[in-house]
GROMACS .gro file of C-alpha atoms in nm:
model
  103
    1UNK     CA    1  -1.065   0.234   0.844
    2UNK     CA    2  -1.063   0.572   1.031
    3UNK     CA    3  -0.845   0.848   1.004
    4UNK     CA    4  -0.541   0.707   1.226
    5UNK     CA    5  -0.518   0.427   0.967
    6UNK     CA    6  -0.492   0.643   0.694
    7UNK     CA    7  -0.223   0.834   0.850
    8UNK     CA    8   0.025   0.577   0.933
    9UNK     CA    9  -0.097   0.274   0.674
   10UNK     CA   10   0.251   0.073   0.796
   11UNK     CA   11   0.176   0.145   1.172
   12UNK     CA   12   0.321  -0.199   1.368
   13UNK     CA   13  -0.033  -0.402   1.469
   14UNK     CA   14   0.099  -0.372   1.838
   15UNK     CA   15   0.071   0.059   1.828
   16UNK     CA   16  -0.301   0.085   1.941
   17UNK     CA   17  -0.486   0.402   2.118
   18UNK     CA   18  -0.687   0.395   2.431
   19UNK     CA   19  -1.013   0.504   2.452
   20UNK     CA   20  -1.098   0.837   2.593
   21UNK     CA   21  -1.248   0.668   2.874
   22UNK     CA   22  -0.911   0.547   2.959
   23UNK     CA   23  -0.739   0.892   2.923
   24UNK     CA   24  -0.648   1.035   3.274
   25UNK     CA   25  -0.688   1.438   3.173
   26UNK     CA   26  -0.997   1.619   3.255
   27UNK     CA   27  -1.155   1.601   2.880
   28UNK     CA   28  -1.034   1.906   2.709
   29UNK     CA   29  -0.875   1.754   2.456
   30UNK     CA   30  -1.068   1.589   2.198
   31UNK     CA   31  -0.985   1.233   2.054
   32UNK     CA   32  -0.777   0.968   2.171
   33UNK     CA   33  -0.482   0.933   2.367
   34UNK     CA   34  -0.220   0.789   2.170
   35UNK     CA   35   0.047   0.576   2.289
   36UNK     CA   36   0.305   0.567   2.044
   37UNK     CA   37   0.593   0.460   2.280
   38UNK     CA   38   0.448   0.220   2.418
   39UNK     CA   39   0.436  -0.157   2.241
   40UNK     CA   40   0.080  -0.325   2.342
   41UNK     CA   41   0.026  -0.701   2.418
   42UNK     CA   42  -0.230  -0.798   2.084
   43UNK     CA   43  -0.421  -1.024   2.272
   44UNK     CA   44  -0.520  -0.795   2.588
   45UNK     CA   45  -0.487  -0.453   2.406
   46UNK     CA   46  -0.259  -0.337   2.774
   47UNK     CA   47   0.138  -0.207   2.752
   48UNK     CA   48   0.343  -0.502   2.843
   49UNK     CA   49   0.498  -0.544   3.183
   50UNK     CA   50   0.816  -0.538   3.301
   51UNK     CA   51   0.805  -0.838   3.392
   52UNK     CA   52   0.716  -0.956   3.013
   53UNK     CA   53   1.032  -0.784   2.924
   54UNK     CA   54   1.249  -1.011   3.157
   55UNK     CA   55   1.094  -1.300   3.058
   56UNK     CA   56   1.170  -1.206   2.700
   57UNK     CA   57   1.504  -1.156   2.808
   58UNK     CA   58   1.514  -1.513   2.939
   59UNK     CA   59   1.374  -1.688   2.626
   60UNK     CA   60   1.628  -1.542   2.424
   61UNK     CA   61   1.925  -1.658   2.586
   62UNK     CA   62   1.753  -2.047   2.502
   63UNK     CA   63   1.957  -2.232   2.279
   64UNK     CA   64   1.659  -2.270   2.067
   65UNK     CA   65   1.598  -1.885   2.022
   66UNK     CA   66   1.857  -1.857   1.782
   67UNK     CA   67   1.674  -2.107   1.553
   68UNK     CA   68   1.376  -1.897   1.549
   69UNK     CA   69   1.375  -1.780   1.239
   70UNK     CA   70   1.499  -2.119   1.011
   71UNK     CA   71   1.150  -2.295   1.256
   72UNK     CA   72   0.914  -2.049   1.140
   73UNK     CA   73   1.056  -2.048   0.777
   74UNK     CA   74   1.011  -2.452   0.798
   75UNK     CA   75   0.693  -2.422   0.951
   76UNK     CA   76   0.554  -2.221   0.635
   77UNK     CA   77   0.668  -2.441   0.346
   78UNK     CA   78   0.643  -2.804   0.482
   79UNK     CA   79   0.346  -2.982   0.608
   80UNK     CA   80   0.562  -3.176   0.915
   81UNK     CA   81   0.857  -2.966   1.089
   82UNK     CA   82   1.052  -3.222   1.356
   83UNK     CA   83   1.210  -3.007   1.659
   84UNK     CA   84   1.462  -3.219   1.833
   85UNK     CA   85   1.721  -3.059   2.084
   86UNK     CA   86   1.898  -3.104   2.411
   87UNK     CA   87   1.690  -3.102   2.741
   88UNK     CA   88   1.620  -2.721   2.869
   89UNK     CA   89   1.717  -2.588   2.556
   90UNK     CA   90   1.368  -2.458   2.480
   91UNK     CA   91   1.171  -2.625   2.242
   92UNK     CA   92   0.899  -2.747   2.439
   93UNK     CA   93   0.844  -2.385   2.611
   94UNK     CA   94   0.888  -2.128   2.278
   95UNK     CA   95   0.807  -2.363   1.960
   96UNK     CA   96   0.442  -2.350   2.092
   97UNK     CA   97   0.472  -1.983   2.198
   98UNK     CA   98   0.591  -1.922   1.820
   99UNK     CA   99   0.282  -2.107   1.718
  100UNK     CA  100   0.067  -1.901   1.872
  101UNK     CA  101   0.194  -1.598   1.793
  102UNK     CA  102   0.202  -1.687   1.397
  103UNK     CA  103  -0.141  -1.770   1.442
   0.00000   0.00000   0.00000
């Protein structure tokens, strides 16, 4: 664990720090450059887009979205969880996007 950990144990997993090699200035400063503002995609380590914001945007005006929480709930305490729903309301597009980001 280095010293960042230690500092903020309950820092959100999507906080991360760039690499100095990443860091624009012209290396005076020693360390890291953190990016505390800035929520990071887990899977790529980069800031999210704007565009991932609108999209975001999008899913949660589904009809499904609002289910969320009760599907993930399900999901954890029974072996089989049955998703039905109206056409276009969602649950073939964010169920498996849900999946994916519990695992």
């Amino acid at each position: 664990m280095d010293e960042e950990e230690l500092d903020h144990p309950n820092a959100s997993p999507e906080k991360r720090y760039f690499p100095e090699s990443l860091d624009s200035s012209d290396g005076d400063e020693e360390g890291v450059l953190a990016c505390e503002d800035l929520e990071l995609n887990p899977f790529d380590g980069l800031p999210y887009s704007s565009r991932y914001y609108k999209l975001l945007k999008e899913r949660e005006e589904l009809p499904i979205w609002k289910e969320k929480y009760s599907f993930m709930e399900s999901l954890l305490q029974n072996q089989v969880v049955v998703v039905s729903g109206d056409s276009k309301c969602g649950k073939s597009s964010q169920v498996p996007q849900w999946c994916a980001e519990y695992c």
